[in-house]
């Protein structure tokens, strides 16, 4: 069974909806659902660094963008390299 990129907190695979990958200011990536959990507080669960950044402004991870490209290519039967120019 092949596993894709997962959240460091809930260990669920990233997706394009509730479990979109989000990059914390320290560089670690967790899913949107875990970032929005008040229990997370202001510390990264991996390195424990405190973040003062508003959680709703966290950037999307490149994994999210690549997932969108792969899904689009699968739906249209196209080559990923064609779409990579627009990521």
C-alpha positions as YAML, in Angstrom:
chain: A
units: angstrom
residues:
- id: 1
  name: UNK
  ca: [0.00, 0.00, 0.00]
- id: 2
  name: UNK
  ca: [1.53, 3.29, -1.10]
- id: 3
  name: UNK
  ca: [1.09, 6.25, 1.22]
- id: 4
  name: UNK
  ca: [1.13, 9.90, 0.22]
- id: 5
  name: UNK
  ca: [2.30, 12.91, 2.20]
- id: 6
  name: UNK
  ca: [0.64, 13.06, 5.61]
- id: 7
  name: UNK
  ca: [-0.05, 15.55, 8.37]
- id: 8
  name: UNK
  ca: [2.48, 15.40, 11.21]
- id: 9
  name: UNK
  ca: [-0.33, 15.65, 13.77]
- id: 10
  name: UNK
  ca: [-3.29, 13.50, 12.66]
- id: 11
  name: UNK
  ca: [-1.31, 11.28, 10.21]
- id: 12
  name: UNK
  ca: [-4.08, 11.55, 7.60]
- id: 13
  name: UNK
  ca: [-3.16, 11.96, 3.94]
- id: 14
  name: UNK
  ca: [-3.30, 15.52, 2.66]
- id: 15
  name: UNK
  ca: [-6.19, 16.28, 0.32]
- id: 16
  name: UNK
  ca: [-7.69, 19.27, -1.46]
- id: 17
  name: UNK
  ca: [-10.38, 19.95, 1.12]
- id: 18
  name: UNK
  ca: [-10.28, 19.76, 4.93]
- id: 19
  name: UNK
  ca: [-6.77, 18.29, 5.07]
- id: 20
  name: UNK
  ca: [-5.00, 20.75, 2.77]
- id: 21
  name: UNK
  ca: [-1.33, 21.10, 3.70]
- id: 22
  name: UNK
  ca: [-0.39, 24.38, 5.43]
- id: 23
  name: UNK
  ca: [3.15, 25.58, 6.07]
- id: 24
  name: UNK
  ca: [3.87, 26.87, 9.57]
- id: 25
  name: UNK
  ca: [6.35, 29.77, 9.92]
- id: 26
  name: UNK
  ca: [9.01, 27.31, 11.14]
- id: 27
  name: UNK
  ca: [8.68, 25.36, 7.86]
- id: 28
  name: UNK
  ca: [6.82, 22.29, 9.13]
- id: 29
  name: UNK
  ca: [3.61, 21.27, 7.38]
- id: 30
  name: UNK
  ca: [0.32, 20.24, 8.97]
- id: 31
  name: UNK
  ca: [-3.19, 19.93, 7.60]
- id: 32
  name: UNK
  ca: [-5.76, 22.72, 7.67]
- id: 33
  name: UNK
  ca: [-7.98, 20.79, 10.11]
- id: 34
  name: UNK
  ca: [-5.17, 20.48, 12.66]
- id: 35
  name: UNK
  ca: [-4.03, 24.10, 12.21]
- id: 36
  name: UNK
  ca: [-7.58, 25.25, 12.98]
- id: 37
  name: UNK
  ca: [-7.74, 23.11, 16.14]
- id: 38
  name: UNK
  ca: [-7.53, 25.45, 19.16]
- id: 39
  name: UNK
  ca: [-5.62, 22.75, 21.05]
- id: 40
  name: UNK
  ca: [-2.61, 23.35, 18.81]
- id: 41
  name: UNK
  ca: [-2.08, 26.74, 20.41]
- id: 42
  name: UNK
  ca: [0.73, 28.88, 19.02]
- id: 43
  name: UNK
  ca: [3.48, 26.23, 18.99]
- id: 44
  name: UNK
  ca: [4.54, 23.96, 16.16]
- id: 45
  name: UNK
  ca: [3.80, 20.37, 17.25]
- id: 46
  name: UNK
  ca: [7.04, 19.17, 15.66]
- id: 47
  name: UNK
  ca: [9.69, 21.65, 16.83]
- id: 48
  name: UNK
  ca: [7.67, 23.55, 19.50]
- id: 49
  name: UNK
  ca: [8.62, 26.97, 18.09]
- id: 50
  name: UNK
  ca: [6.11, 29.68, 18.92]
- id: 51
  name: UNK
  ca: [4.33, 31.33, 15.99]
- id: 52
  name: UNK
  ca: [2.80, 34.78, 16.19]
- id: 53
  name: UNK
  ca: [1.40, 34.55, 12.65]
- id: 54
  name: UNK
  ca: [-2.38, 34.47, 12.21]
- id: 55
  name: UNK
  ca: [-3.27, 30.90, 11.21]
- id: 56
  name: UNK
  ca: [-5.65, 31.96, 8.47]
- id: 57
  name: UNK
  ca: [-2.75, 33.53, 6.54]
- id: 58
  name: UNK
  ca: [-0.51, 30.45, 6.44]
- id: 59
  name: UNK
  ca: [0.67, 29.70, 2.93]
- id: 60
  name: UNK
  ca: [-0.32, 26.65, 0.97]
- id: 61
  name: UNK
  ca: [2.35, 24.04, 0.72]
- id: 62
  name: UNK
  ca: [3.81, 23.11, -2.67]
- id: 63
  name: UNK
  ca: [2.38, 19.63, -2.04]
- id: 64
  name: UNK
  ca: [-1.11, 21.14, -2.33]
- id: 65
  name: UNK
  ca: [-0.27, 22.71, -5.66]
- id: 66
  name: UNK
  ca: [1.25, 19.49, -6.99]
- id: 67
  name: UNK
  ca: [-1.79, 17.51, -5.87]
- id: 68
  name: UNK
  ca: [-4.00, 19.86, -7.86]
- id: 69
  name: UNK
  ca: [-1.82, 19.40, -10.96]
- id: 70
  name: UNK
  ca: [-1.86, 15.62, -10.68]
- id: 71
  name: UNK
  ca: [-5.63, 15.50, -10.22]
- id: 72
  name: UNK
  ca: [-6.15, 17.83, -13.18]
- id: 73
  name: UNK
  ca: [-3.85, 15.73, -15.36]
- id: 74
  name: UNK
  ca: [-5.60, 12.51, -14.38]
- id: 75
  name: UNK
  ca: [-9.01, 13.99, -15.18]
- id: 76
  name: UNK
  ca: [-7.86, 15.27, -18.57]
- id: 77
  name: UNK
  ca: [-5.42, 12.49, -19.45]
- id: 78
  name: UNK
  ca: [-2.63, 15.02, -19.97]
- id: 79
  name: UNK
  ca: [1.07, 14.99, -19.18]
- id: 80
  name: UNK
  ca: [2.03, 16.56, -15.83]
- id: 81
  name: UNK
  ca: [4.91, 18.53, -17.37]
- id: 82
  name: UNK
  ca: [2.43, 20.56, -19.42]
- id: 83
  name: UNK
  ca: [0.69, 21.77, -16.26]
- id: 84
  name: UNK
  ca: [3.82, 22.21, -14.14]
- id: 85
  name: UNK
  ca: [4.53, 25.52, -15.86]
- id: 86
  name: UNK
  ca: [1.42, 26.96, -14.18]
- id: 87
  name: UNK
  ca: [2.14, 25.80, -10.62]
...
